[in-house]
Amino acid sequence: GENVEQHPSTLSVQEGDSAVIKCTYSDSASNYFPWYKQELGKGPQLIIDIRSNVGEKKDQRIAVTLNKTAKHFSLHITETQPEDSAVYFCAEGNQGGKLIFGQGTELSVKP
Amino acid sequence: DAGITQSPRHKVTETGTPVTLRCHQTENHRYMYWYRQDPGHGLRLIHYSYGVKDTDKGEVSDGYSVSRSKTEDFLLTLESATSSQTSVYFCAISELDRATEAFFGQGTRLTVV
């Protein structure tokens, strides 16, 4: 069945460093790859997404890259700040709007 | 925040009792979803709806049922709660039938004792 593997499960960086989270997926029909950020006690919130016809997308300090051949995509956060500390989820989606989520990465940015 | 309200926000119930969680949206989005979140599993889809009275199963639907009698409300029912259903439940909505941004509610923390 459809599956998304996300690594690492925890990530600790110093403020100002970069953070990278990686995901692999199994469904070759997937064409939508969002990243969600979840703060403590809140629901996940979309921070960036990419579609299968694009290899890279950037929004200020956040970027996502997609390699459809290898079936993996990554989230890159540069110049990390303490407020970037949260749990991050990758997901894959296709027709029907359903999303399959990765297991999550707990990012800790130390001042 | 998208207009999604989940109720209750917290609930403790006993094994074997029925429980209903409610999701109410004010965005008039066609698609609504129920996910559960457990450590090490991310979010897993329980059931979803693509219109009034139109629902379908997700990957972890056993022990759950849903109903959608109005566009704005999507109910999740645990017919007979078990300890394995202790979890945080999230409702989400999306507008289009192609994969697109889903907006999540604040979650309901359910504990079955």
JSON list of C-alpha atoms in Angstrom, two decimals:
[
{"chain": "A", "resi": 1, "resn": "GLY", "atom": "CA", "xyz": [0.00, 0.00, 0.00]},
{"chain": "A", "resi": 2, "resn": "GLU", "atom": "CA", "xyz": [0.91, 3.64, -0.02]},
{"chain": "A", "resi": 3, "resn": "ASN", "atom": "CA", "xyz": [3.68, 4.52, 2.41]},
{"chain": "A", "resi": 4, "resn": "VAL", "atom": "CA", "xyz": [5.80, 7.53, 3.35]},
{"chain": "A", "resi": 5, "resn": "GLU", "atom": "CA", "xyz": [9.03, 7.14, 5.30]},
{"chain": "A", "resi": 6, "resn": "GLN", "atom": "CA", "xyz": [10.37, 10.23, 7.06]},
{"chain": "A", "resi": 7, "resn": "HIS", "atom": "CA", "xyz": [13.82, 10.75, 8.59]},
{"chain": "A", "resi": 8, "resn": "PRO", "atom": "CA", "xyz": [15.13, 11.68, 11.05]},
{"chain": "A", "resi": 9, "resn": "SER", "atom": "CA", "xyz": [12.55, 11.31, 13.81]},
{"chain": "A", "resi": 10, "resn": "THR", "atom": "CA", "xyz": [14.33, 13.93, 15.92]},
{"chain": "A", "resi": 11, "resn": "LEU", "atom": "CA", "xyz": [16.70, 16.70, 14.87]},
{"chain": "A", "resi": 12, "resn": "SER", "atom": "CA", "xyz": [18.56, 19.18, 17.06]},
{"chain": "A", "resi": 13, "resn": "VAL", "atom": "CA", "xyz": [20.41, 22.15, 15.57]},
{"chain": "A", "resi": 14, "resn": "GLN", "atom": "CA", "xyz": [21.97, 25.37, 16.78]},
{"chain": "A", "resi": 15, "resn": "GLU", "atom": "CA", "xyz": [20.24, 28.60, 15.96]},
{"chain": "A", "resi": 16, "resn": "GLY", "atom": "CA", "xyz": [21.43, 29.84, 12.57]},
{"chain": "A", "resi": 17, "resn": "ASP", "atom": "CA", "xyz": [22.29, 26.39, 11.26]},
{"chain": "A", "resi": 18, "resn": "SER", "atom": "CA", "xyz": [20.38, 24.60, 8.50]},
{"chain": "A", "resi": 19, "resn": "ALA", "atom": "CA", "xyz": [17.99, 21.70, 9.01]},
{"chain": "A", "resi": 20, "resn": "VAL", "atom": "CA", "xyz": [17.12, 19.02, 6.45]},
{"chain": "A", "resi": 21, "resn": "ILE", "atom": "CA", "xyz": [14.31, 16.48, 6.69]},
{"chain": "A", "resi": 22, "resn": "LYS", "atom": "CA", "xyz": [13.90, 13.74, 4.11]},
{"chain": "A", "resi": 23, "resn": "CYS", "atom": "CA", "xyz": [10.96, 11.63, 2.96]},
{"chain": "A", "resi": 24, "resn": "THR", "atom": "CA", "xyz": [10.55, 8.76, 0.55]},
{"chain": "A", "resi": 25, "resn": "TYR", "atom": "CA", "xyz": [7.26, 7.59, -0.91]},
{"chain": "A", "resi": 26, "resn": "SER", "atom": "CA", "xyz": [6.03, 4.50, -2.70]},
{"chain": "A", "resi": 27, "resn": "ASP", "atom": "CA", "xyz": [3.07, 5.54, -4.85]},
{"chain": "A", "resi": 28, "resn": "SER", "atom": "CA", "xyz": [4.30, 6.57, -8.30]},
{"chain": "A", "resi": 29, "resn": "ALA", "atom": "CA", "xyz": [0.90, 8.17, -8.97]},
{"chain": "A", "resi": 30, "resn": "SER", "atom": "CA", "xyz": [1.40, 10.75, -6.22]},
{"chain": "A", "resi": 31, "resn": "ASN", "atom": "CA", "xyz": [1.62, 14.28, -7.58]},
{"chain": "A", "resi": 32, "resn": "TYR", "atom": "CA", "xyz": [1.37, 16.52, -4.54]},
{"chain": "A", "resi": 33, "resn": "PHE", "atom": "CA", "xyz": [3.89, 16.77, -1.69]},
{"chain": "A", "resi": 34, "resn": "PRO", "atom": "CA", "xyz": [3.09, 19.13, 1.20]},
{"chain": "A", "resi": 35, "resn": "TRP", "atom": "CA", "xyz": [4.99, 19.84, 4.39]},
{"chain": "A", "resi": 36, "resn": "TYR", "atom": "CA", "xyz": [3.16, 20.64, 7.61]},
{"chain": "A", "resi": 37, "resn": "LYS", "atom": "CA", "xyz": [4.40, 22.20, 10.83]},
{"chain": "A", "resi": 38, "resn": "GLN", "atom": "CA", "xyz": [2.72, 21.31, 14.10]},
{"chain": "A", "resi": 39, "resn": "GLU", "atom": "CA", "xyz": [3.27, 23.33, 17.23]},
{"chain": "A", "resi": 40, "resn": "LEU", "atom": "CA", "xyz": [2.46, 21.94, 20.65]},
{"chain": "A", "resi": 41, "resn": "GLY", "atom": "CA", "xyz": [-1.27, 21.63, 21.25]},
{"chain": "A", "resi": 42, "resn": "LYS", "atom": "CA", "xyz": [-2.22, 22.76, 17.76]},
{"chain": "A", "resi": 43, "resn": "GLY", "atom": "CA", "xyz": [-3.24, 21.21, 14.48]},
{"chain": "A", "resi": 44, "resn": "PRO", "atom": "CA", "xyz": [-0.78, 20.84, 11.59]},
{"chain": "A", "resi": 45, "resn": "GLN", "atom": "CA", "xyz": [-0.38, 23.87, 9.36]},
{"chain": "A", "resi": 46, "resn": "LEU", "atom": "CA", "xyz": [0.88, 23.88, 5.78]},
{"chain": "A", "resi": 47, "resn": "ILE", "atom": "CA", "xyz": [4.24, 25.63, 5.37]},
{"chain": "A", "resi": 48, "resn": "ILE", "atom": "CA", "xyz": [5.15, 24.72, 1.79]},
{"chain": "A", "resi": 49, "resn": "ASP", "atom": "CA", "xyz": [4.10, 22.29, -0.91]},
{"chain": "A", "resi": 50, "resn": "ILE", "atom": "CA", "xyz": [5.32, 21.13, -4.29]},
{"chain": "A", "resi": 51, "resn": "ARG", "atom": "CA", "xyz": [3.70, 19.43, -7.25]},
{"chain": "A", "resi": 52, "resn": "SER", "atom": "CA", "xyz": [5.22, 16.71, -9.38]},
{"chain": "A", "resi": 53, "resn": "ASN", "atom": "CA", "xyz": [5.95, 18.95, -12.35]},
{"chain": "A", "resi": 54, "resn": "VAL", "atom": "CA", "xyz": [8.36, 21.06, -10.27]},
{"chain": "A", "resi": 55, "resn": "GLY", "atom": "CA", "xyz": [11.77, 20.04, -8.92]},
{"chain": "A", "resi": 56, "resn": "GLU", "atom": "CA", "xyz": [12.29, 22.75, -6.34]},
{"chain": "A", "resi": 57, "resn": "LYS", "atom": "CA", "xyz": [10.32, 25.47, -4.60]},
{"chain": "A", "resi": 58, "resn": "LYS", "atom": "CA", "xyz": [11.49, 28.13, -2.18]},
{"chain": "A", "resi": 59, "resn": "ASP", "atom": "CA", "xyz": [9.73, 30.46, 0.23]},
{"chain": "A", "resi": 60, "resn": "GLN", "atom": "CA", "xyz": [12.08, 32.71, 2.19]},
{"chain": "A", "resi": 61, "resn": "ARG", "atom": "CA", "xyz": [14.05, 30.40, 4.54]},
{"chain": "A", "resi": 62, "resn": "ILE", "atom": "CA", "xyz": [12.18, 27.26, 3.54]},
{"chain": "A", "resi": 63, "resn": "ALA", "atom": "CA", "xyz": [12.73, 25.17, 0.42]},
{"chain": "A", "resi": 64, "resn": "VAL", "atom": "CA", "xyz": [11.50, 21.82, -0.80]},
{"chain": "A", "resi": 65, "resn": "THR", "atom": "CA", "xyz": [13.13, 19.61, -3.43]},
{"chain": "A", "resi": 66, "resn": "LEU", "atom": "CA", "xyz": [11.53, 16.69, -5.24]},
{"chain": "A", "resi": 67, "resn": "ASN", "atom": "CA", "xyz": [13.15, 13.80, -7.10]},
{"chain": "A", "resi": 68, "resn": "LYS", "atom": "CA", "xyz": [10.36, 11.86, -8.76]},
{"chain": "A", "resi": 69, "resn": "THR", "atom": "CA", "xyz": [12.67, 9.27, -10.25]},
{"chain": "A", "resi": 70, "resn": "ALA", "atom": "CA", "xyz": [14.03, 8.33, -6.84]},
{"chain": "A", "resi": 71, "resn": "LYS", "atom": "CA", "xyz": [10.67, 8.99, -5.14]},
{"chain": "A", "resi": 72, "resn": "HIS", "atom": "CA", "xyz": [12.03, 11.24, -2.45]},
{"chain": "A", "resi": 73, "resn": "PHE", "atom": "CA", "xyz": [11.56, 14.82, -1.38]},
{"chain": "A", "resi": 74, "resn": "SER", "atom": "CA", "xyz": [13.21, 17.00, 1.24]},
{"chain": "A", "resi": 75, "resn": "LEU", "atom": "CA", "xyz": [12.54, 20.06, 3.38]},
{"chain": "A", "resi": 76, "resn": "HIS", "atom": "CA", "xyz": [15.36, 22.52, 3.89]},
{"chain": "A", "resi": 77, "resn": "ILE", "atom": "CA", "xyz": [15.22, 25.24, 6.53]},
{"chain": "A", "resi": 78, "resn": "THR", "atom": "CA", "xyz": [18.07, 27.75, 6.52]},
{"chain": "A", "resi": 79, "resn": "GLU", "atom": "CA", "xyz": [19.09, 30.20, 9.25]},
{"chain": "A", "resi": 80, "resn": "THR", "atom": "CA", "xyz": [17.00, 28.34, 11.80]},
{"chain": "A", "resi": 81, "resn": "GLN", "atom": "CA", "xyz": [15.39, 30.25, 14.65]},
{"chain": "A", "resi": 82, "resn": "PRO", "atom": "CA", "xyz": [14.00, 29.04, 18.00]},
{"chain": "A", "resi": 83, "resn": "GLU", "atom": "CA", "xyz": [10.46, 29.56, 16.69]},
{"chain": "A", "resi": 84, "resn": "ASP", "atom": "CA", "xyz": [11.16, 26.92, 14.04]},
{"chain": "A", "resi": 85, "resn": "SER", "atom": "CA", "xyz": [11.09, 24.33, 16.84]},
{"chain": "A", "resi": 86, "resn": "ALA", "atom": "CA", "xyz": [8.09, 22.08, 16.17]},
{"chain": "A", "resi": 87, "resn": "VAL", "atom": "CA", "xyz": [7.10, 18.74, 14.68]},
{"chain": "A", "resi": 88, "resn": "TYR", "atom": "CA", "xyz": [7.26, 18.62, 10.89]},
{"chain": "A", "resi": 89, "resn": "PHE", "atom": "CA", "xyz": [5.32, 16.19, 8.72]},
{"chain": "A", "resi": 90, "resn": "CYS", "atom": "CA", "xyz": [5.76, 15.37, 5.07]},
{"chain": "A", "resi": 91, "resn": "ALA", "atom": "CA", "xyz": [2.88, 13.91, 3.07]},
{"chain": "A", "resi": 92, "resn": "GLU", "atom": "CA", "xyz": [1.99, 12.65, -0.37]},
{"chain": "A", "resi": 93, "resn": "GLY", "atom": "CA", "xyz": [-1.28, 13.02, -2.19]},
{"chain": "A", "resi": 94, "resn": "ASN", "atom": "CA", "xyz": [-3.01, 12.39, -5.49]},
{"chain": "A", "resi": 95, "resn": "GLN", "atom": "CA", "xyz": [-6.57, 12.44, -6.81]},
{"chain": "A", "resi": 96, "resn": "GLY", "atom": "CA", "xyz": [-9.25, 12.58, -4.18]},
{"chain": "A", "resi": 97, "resn": "GLY", "atom": "CA", "xyz": [-7.50, 14.90, -1.79]},
{"chain": "A", "resi": 98, "resn": "LYS", "atom": "CA", "xyz": [-6.39, 12.21, 0.64]},
{"chain": "A", "resi": 99, "resn": "LEU", "atom": "CA", "xyz": [-2.96, 12.61, 2.16]},
{"chain": "A", "resi": 100, "resn": "ILE", "atom": "CA", "xyz": [-0.57, 9.93, 3.41]},
{"chain": "A", "resi": 101, "resn": "PHE", "atom": "CA", "xyz": [1.69, 11.33, 6.12]},
{"chain": "A", "resi": 102, "resn": "GLY", "atom": "CA", "xyz": [5.19, 10.51, 7.25]},
{"chain": "A", "resi": 103, "resn": "GLN", "atom": "CA", "xyz": [5.90, 9.71, 10.88]},
{"chain": "A", "resi": 104, "resn": "GLY", "atom": "CA", "xyz": [7.03, 13.22, 11.77]},
{"chain": "A", "resi": 105, "resn": "THR", "atom": "CA", "xyz": [10.31, 14.92, 12.75]},
{"chain": "A", "resi": 106, "resn": "GLU", "atom": "CA", "xyz": [10.69, 16.78, 16.02]},
{"chain": "A", "resi": 107, "resn": "LEU", "atom": "CA", "xyz": [12.97, 19.73, 15.32]},
{"chain": "A", "resi": 108, "resn": "SER", "atom": "CA", "xyz": [14.64, 21.50, 18.21]},
{"chain": "A", "resi": 109, "resn": "VAL", "atom": "CA", "xyz": [16.52, 24.75, 17.56]},
{"chain": "A", "resi": 110, "resn": "LYS", "atom": "CA", "xyz": [18.80, 25.66, 20.45]},
{"chain": "A", "resi": 111, "resn": "PRO", "atom": "CA", "xyz": [19.56, 29.35, 21.02]},
{"chain": "B", "resi": 1, "resn": "ASP", "atom": "CA", "xyz": [-7.03, 30.01, 10.94]},
{"chain": "B", "resi": 2, "resn": "ALA", "atom": "CA", "xyz": [-9.52, 28.23, 8.71]},
{"chain": "B", "resi": 3, "resn": "GLY", "atom": "CA", "xyz": [-12.99, 28.09, 10.22]},
{"chain": "B", "resi": 4, "resn": "ILE", "atom": "CA", "xyz": [-12.84, 24.60, 11.71]},
{"chain": "B", "resi": 5, "resn": "THR", "atom": "CA", "xyz": [-14.11, 23.81, 15.17]},
{"chain": "B", "resi": 6, "resn": "GLN", "atom": "CA", "xyz": [-13.72, 20.45, 16.85]},
{"chain": "B", "resi": 7, "resn": "SER", "atom": "CA", "xyz": [-15.70, 19.46, 19.91]},
{"chain": "B", "resi": 8, "resn": "PRO", "atom": "CA", "xyz": [-15.06, 18.42, 22.52]},
{"chain": "B", "resi": 9, "resn": "ARG", "atom": "CA", "xyz": [-11.37, 19.36, 22.81]},
{"chain": "B", "resi": 10, "resn": "HIS", "atom": "CA", "xyz": [-10.75, 16.81, 25.54]},
{"chain": "B", "resi": 11, "resn": "LYS", "atom": "CA", "xyz": [-12.68, 13.74, 26.60]},
{"chain": "B", "resi": 12, "resn": "VAL", "atom": "CA", "xyz": [-12.15, 10.84, 28.95]},
{"chain": "B", "resi": 13, "resn": "THR", "atom": "CA", "xyz": [-14.45, 7.88, 28.50]},
{"chain": "B", "resi": 14, "resn": "GLU", "atom": "CA", "xyz": [-14.74, 4.31, 29.67]},
{"chain": "B", "resi": 15, "resn": "THR", "atom": "CA", "xyz": [-14.09, 1.22, 27.60]},
{"chain": "B", "resi": 16, "resn": "GLY", "atom": "CA", "xyz": [-17.22, 0.01, 25.85]},
{"chain": "B", "resi": 17, "resn": "THR", "atom": "CA", "xyz": [-19.06, 3.34, 25.78]},
{"chain": "B", "resi": 18, "resn": "PRO", "atom": "CA", "xyz": [-20.03, 5.12, 22.56]},
{"chain": "B", "resi": 19, "resn": "VAL", "atom": "CA", "xyz": [-18.31, 8.40, 21.76]},
{"chain": "B", "resi": 20, "resn": "THR", "atom": "CA", "xyz": [-19.05, 11.00, 19.10]},
{"chain": "B", "resi": 21, "resn": "LEU", "atom": "CA", "xyz": [-16.63, 13.71, 18.02]},
{"chain": "B", "resi": 22, "resn": "ARG", "atom": "CA", "xyz": [-17.83, 16.66, 16.01]},
{"chain": "B", "resi": 23, "resn": "CYS", "atom": "CA", "xyz": [-16.17, 18.73, 13.33]},
{"chain": "B", "resi": 24, "resn": "HIS", "atom": "CA", "xyz": [-17.84, 21.94, 12.19]},
{"chain": "B", "resi": 25, "resn": "GLN", "atom": "CA", "xyz": [-16.57, 24.11, 9.32]},
{"chain": "B", "resi": 26, "resn": "THR", "atom": "CA", "xyz": [-17.61, 27.53, 8.10]},
{"chain": "B", "resi": 27, "resn": "GLU", "atom": "CA", "xyz": [-15.60, 27.43, 4.84]},
{"chain": "B", "resi": 28, "resn": "ASN", "atom": "CA", "xyz": [-18.16, 25.51, 2.75]},
{"chain": "B", "resi": 29, "resn": "HIS", "atom": "CA", "xyz": [-15.41, 23.11, 1.64]},
{"chain": "B", "resi": 30, "resn": "ARG", "atom": "CA", "xyz": [-16.61, 19.95, 0.00]},
{"chain": "B", "resi": 31, "resn": "TYR", "atom": "CA", "xyz": [-14.06, 17.52, 1.45]},
{"chain": "B", "resi": 32, "resn": "MET", "atom": "CA", "xyz": [-13.73, 16.63, 5.13]},
{"chain": "B", "resi": 33, "resn": "TYR", "atom": "CA", "xyz": [-11.42, 14.13, 6.81]},
{"chain": "B", "resi": 34, "resn": "TRP", "atom": "CA", "xyz": [-10.85, 12.50, 10.17]},
{"chain": "B", "resi": 35, "resn": "TYR", "atom": "CA", "xyz": [-7.27, 11.59, 11.12]},
{"chain": "B", "resi": 36, "resn": "ARG", "atom": "CA", "xyz": [-5.82, 10.13, 14.27]},
{"chain": "B", "resi": 37, "resn": "GLN", "atom": "CA", "xyz": [-2.35, 11.03, 15.52]},
{"chain": "B", "resi": 38, "resn": "ASP", "atom": "CA", "xyz": [-0.24, 8.62, 17.51]},
{"chain": "B", "resi": 39, "resn": "PRO", "atom": "CA", "xyz": [3.47, 8.74, 18.40]},
{"chain": "B", "resi": 40, "resn": "GLY", "atom": "CA", "xyz": [5.59, 7.15, 15.70]},
{"chain": "B", "resi": 41, "resn": "HIS", "atom": "CA", "xyz": [2.70, 6.95, 13.24]},
{"chain": "B", "resi": 42, "resn": "GLY", "atom": "CA", "xyz": [2.17, 10.50, 12.12]},
{"chain": "B", "resi": 43, "resn": "LEU", "atom": "CA", "xyz": [-1.41, 11.15, 11.06]},
{"chain": "B", "resi": 44, "resn": "ARG", "atom": "CA", "xyz": [-3.47, 8.30, 9.70]},
{"chain": "B", "resi": 45, "resn": "LEU", "atom": "CA", "xyz": [-6.72, 8.70, 7.80]},
{"chain": "B", "resi": 46, "resn": "ILE", "atom": "CA", "xyz": [-9.78, 7.15, 9.45]},
{"chain": "B", "resi": 47, "resn": "HIS", "atom": "CA", "xyz": [-12.64, 8.22, 7.18]},
{"chain": "B", "resi": 48, "resn": "TYR", "atom": "CA", "xyz": [-13.32, 11.00, 4.75]},
{"chain": "B", "resi": 49, "resn": "SER", "atom": "CA", "xyz": [-16.27, 12.64, 3.04]},
{"chain": "B", "resi": 50, "resn": "TYR", "atom": "CA", "xyz": [-16.57, 14.07, -0.45]},
{"chain": "B", "resi": 51, "resn": "GLY", "atom": "CA", "xyz": [-20.03, 15.52, -0.02]},
{"chain": "B", "resi": 52, "resn": "VAL", "atom": "CA", "xyz": [-23.21, 15.34, 2.01]},
{"chain": "B", "resi": 53, "resn": "LYS", "atom": "CA", "xyz": [-23.96, 11.68, 2.75]},
{"chain": "B", "resi": 54, "resn": "ASP", "atom": "CA", "xyz": [-20.90, 10.62, 0.71]},
{"chain": "B", "resi": 55, "resn": "THR", "atom": "CA", "xyz": [-18.23, 8.99, 2.85]},
{"chain": "B", "resi": 56, "resn": "ASP", "atom": "CA", "xyz": [-15.50, 6.42, 2.45]},
{"chain": "B", "resi": 57, "resn": "LYS", "atom": "CA", "xyz": [-13.00, 4.51, 4.54]},
{"chain": "B", "resi": 58, "resn": "GLY", "atom": "CA", "xyz": [-9.40, 5.44, 5.17]},
{"chain": "B", "resi": 59, "resn": "GLU", "atom": "CA", "xyz": [-6.51, 3.24, 6.22]},
{"chain": "B", "resi": 60, "resn": "VAL", "atom": "CA", "xyz": [-7.55, 2.78, 9.89]},
{"chain": "B", "resi": 61, "resn": "SER", "atom": "CA", "xyz": [-11.36, 2.71, 9.76]},
{"chain": "B", "resi": 62, "resn": "ASP", "atom": "CA", "xyz": [-12.08, -0.38, 11.90]},
{"chain": "B", "resi": 63, "resn": "GLY", "atom": "CA", "xyz": [-14.11, 0.54, 14.98]},
{"chain": "B", "resi": 64, "resn": "TYR", "atom": "CA", "xyz": [-15.15, 3.93, 13.61]},
{"chain": "B", "resi": 65, "resn": "SER", "atom": "CA", "xyz": [-18.14, 5.24, 11.69]},
{"chain": "B", "resi": 66, "resn": "VAL", "atom": "CA", "xyz": [-18.90, 8.68, 10.29]},
{"chain": "B", "resi": 67, "resn": "SER", "atom": "CA", "xyz": [-21.84, 10.70, 9.15]},
{"chain": "B", "resi": 68, "resn": "ARG", "atom": "CA", "xyz": [-22.28, 13.90, 7.19]},
{"chain": "B", "resi": 69, "resn": "SER", "atom": "CA", "xyz": [-25.84, 15.19, 6.98]},
{"chain": "B", "resi": 70, "resn": "LYS", "atom": "CA", "xyz": [-24.83, 18.79, 6.29]},
{"chain": "B", "resi": 71, "resn": "THR", "atom": "CA", "xyz": [-21.93, 20.34, 4.41]},
{"chain": "B", "resi": 72, "resn": "GLU", "atom": "CA", "xyz": [-20.61, 21.97, 7.57]},
{"chain": "B", "resi": 73, "resn": "ASP", "atom": "CA", "xyz": [-20.69, 19.01, 9.97]},
{"chain": "B", "resi": 74, "resn": "PHE", "atom": "CA", "xyz": [-18.74, 15.75, 9.97]},
{"chain": "B", "resi": 75, "resn": "LEU", "atom": "CA", "xyz": [-19.23, 13.39, 12.90]},
{"chain": "B", "resi": 76, "resn": "LEU", "atom": "CA", "xyz": [-16.90, 10.60, 13.98]},
{"chain": "B", "resi": 77, "resn": "THR", "atom": "CA", "xyz": [-18.40, 7.86, 16.17]},
{"chain": "B", "resi": 78, "resn": "LEU", "atom": "CA", "xyz": [-16.65, 5.19, 18.16]},
{"chain": "B", "resi": 79, "resn": "GLU", "atom": "CA", "xyz": [-19.44, 2.67, 18.64]},
{"chain": "B", "resi": 80, "resn": "SER", "atom": "CA", "xyz": [-17.73, 0.94, 21.57]},
{"chain": "B", "resi": 81, "resn": "ALA", "atom": "CA", "xyz": [-14.55, 2.67, 22.65]},
{"chain": "B", "resi": 82, "resn": "THR", "atom": "CA", "xyz": [-11.41, 0.62, 23.30]},
{"chain": "B", "resi": 83, "resn": "SER", "atom": "CA", "xyz": [-8.09, 1.61, 24.89]},
{"chain": "B", "resi": 84, "resn": "SER", "atom": "CA", "xyz": [-6.41, 1.34, 21.48]},
{"chain": "B", "resi": 85, "resn": "GLN", "atom": "CA", "xyz": [-8.54, 4.28, 20.37]},
{"chain": "B", "resi": 86, "resn": "THR", "atom": "CA", "xyz": [-6.89, 6.58, 22.88]},
{"chain": "B", "resi": 87, "resn": "SER", "atom": "CA", "xyz": [-5.41, 9.19, 20.57]},
{"chain": "B", "resi": 88, "resn": "VAL", "atom": "CA", "xyz": [-5.56, 12.74, 19.32]},
{"chain": "B", "resi": 89, "resn": "TYR", "atom": "CA", "xyz": [-8.14, 13.14, 16.58]},
{"chain": "B", "resi": 90, "resn": "PHE", "atom": "CA", "xyz": [-7.90, 15.81, 13.92]},
{"chain": "B", "resi": 91, "resn": "CYS", "atom": "CA", "xyz": [-10.51, 16.97, 11.48]},
{"chain": "B", "resi": 92, "resn": "ALA", "atom": "CA", "xyz": [-9.35, 18.47, 8.19]},
{"chain": "B", "resi": 93, "resn": "ILE", "atom": "CA", "xyz": [-11.06, 20.12, 5.23]},
{"chain": "B", "resi": 94, "resn": "SER", "atom": "CA", "xyz": [-10.08, 20.77, 1.63]},
{"chain": "B", "resi": 95, "resn": "GLU", "atom": "CA", "xyz": [-11.77, 22.46, -1.24]},
{"chain": "B", "resi": 96, "resn": "LEU", "atom": "CA", "xyz": [-10.88, 20.56, -4.39]},
{"chain": "B", "resi": 97, "resn": "ASP", "atom": "CA", "xyz": [-10.98, 16.98, -5.55]},
{"chain": "B", "resi": 98, "resn": "ARG", "atom": "CA", "xyz": [-7.35, 17.07, -6.62]},
{"chain": "B", "resi": 99, "resn": "ALA", "atom": "CA", "xyz": [-4.70, 16.93, -3.95]},
{"chain": "B", "resi": 100, "resn": "THR", "atom": "CA", "xyz": [-4.42, 20.36, -2.43]},
{"chain": "B", "resi": 101, "resn": "GLU", "atom": "CA", "xyz": [-3.94, 22.10, 0.89]},
{"chain": "B", "resi": 102, "resn": "ALA", "atom": "CA", "xyz": [-5.82, 20.59, 3.78]},
{"chain": "B", "resi": 103, "resn": "PHE", "atom": "CA", "xyz": [-6.71, 22.79, 6.75]},
{"chain": "B", "resi": 104, "resn": "PHE", "atom": "CA", "xyz": [-6.71, 21.16, 10.15]},
{"chain": "B", "resi": 105, "resn": "GLY", "atom": "CA", "xyz": [-8.71, 21.76, 13.29]},
{"chain": "B", "resi": 106, "resn": "GLN", "atom": "CA", "xyz": [-7.18, 22.05, 16.75]},
{"chain": "B", "resi": 107, "resn": "GLY", "atom": "CA", "xyz": [-7.68, 18.41, 17.62]},
{"chain": "B", "resi": 108, "resn": "THR", "atom": "CA", "xyz": [-9.58, 16.38, 20.20]},
{"chain": "B", "resi": 109, "resn": "ARG", "atom": "CA", "xyz": [-7.63, 14.46, 22.82]},
{"chain": "B", "resi": 110, "resn": "LEU", "atom": "CA", "xyz": [-9.55, 11.28, 23.64]},
{"chain": "B", "resi": 111, "resn": "THR", "atom": "CA", "xyz": [-8.58, 8.99, 26.48]},
{"chain": "B", "resi": 112, "resn": "VAL", "atom": "CA", "xyz": [-10.31, 5.63, 26.88]},
{"chain": "B", "resi": 113, "resn": "VAL", "atom": "CA", "xyz": [-9.85, 4.13, 30.35]}
]
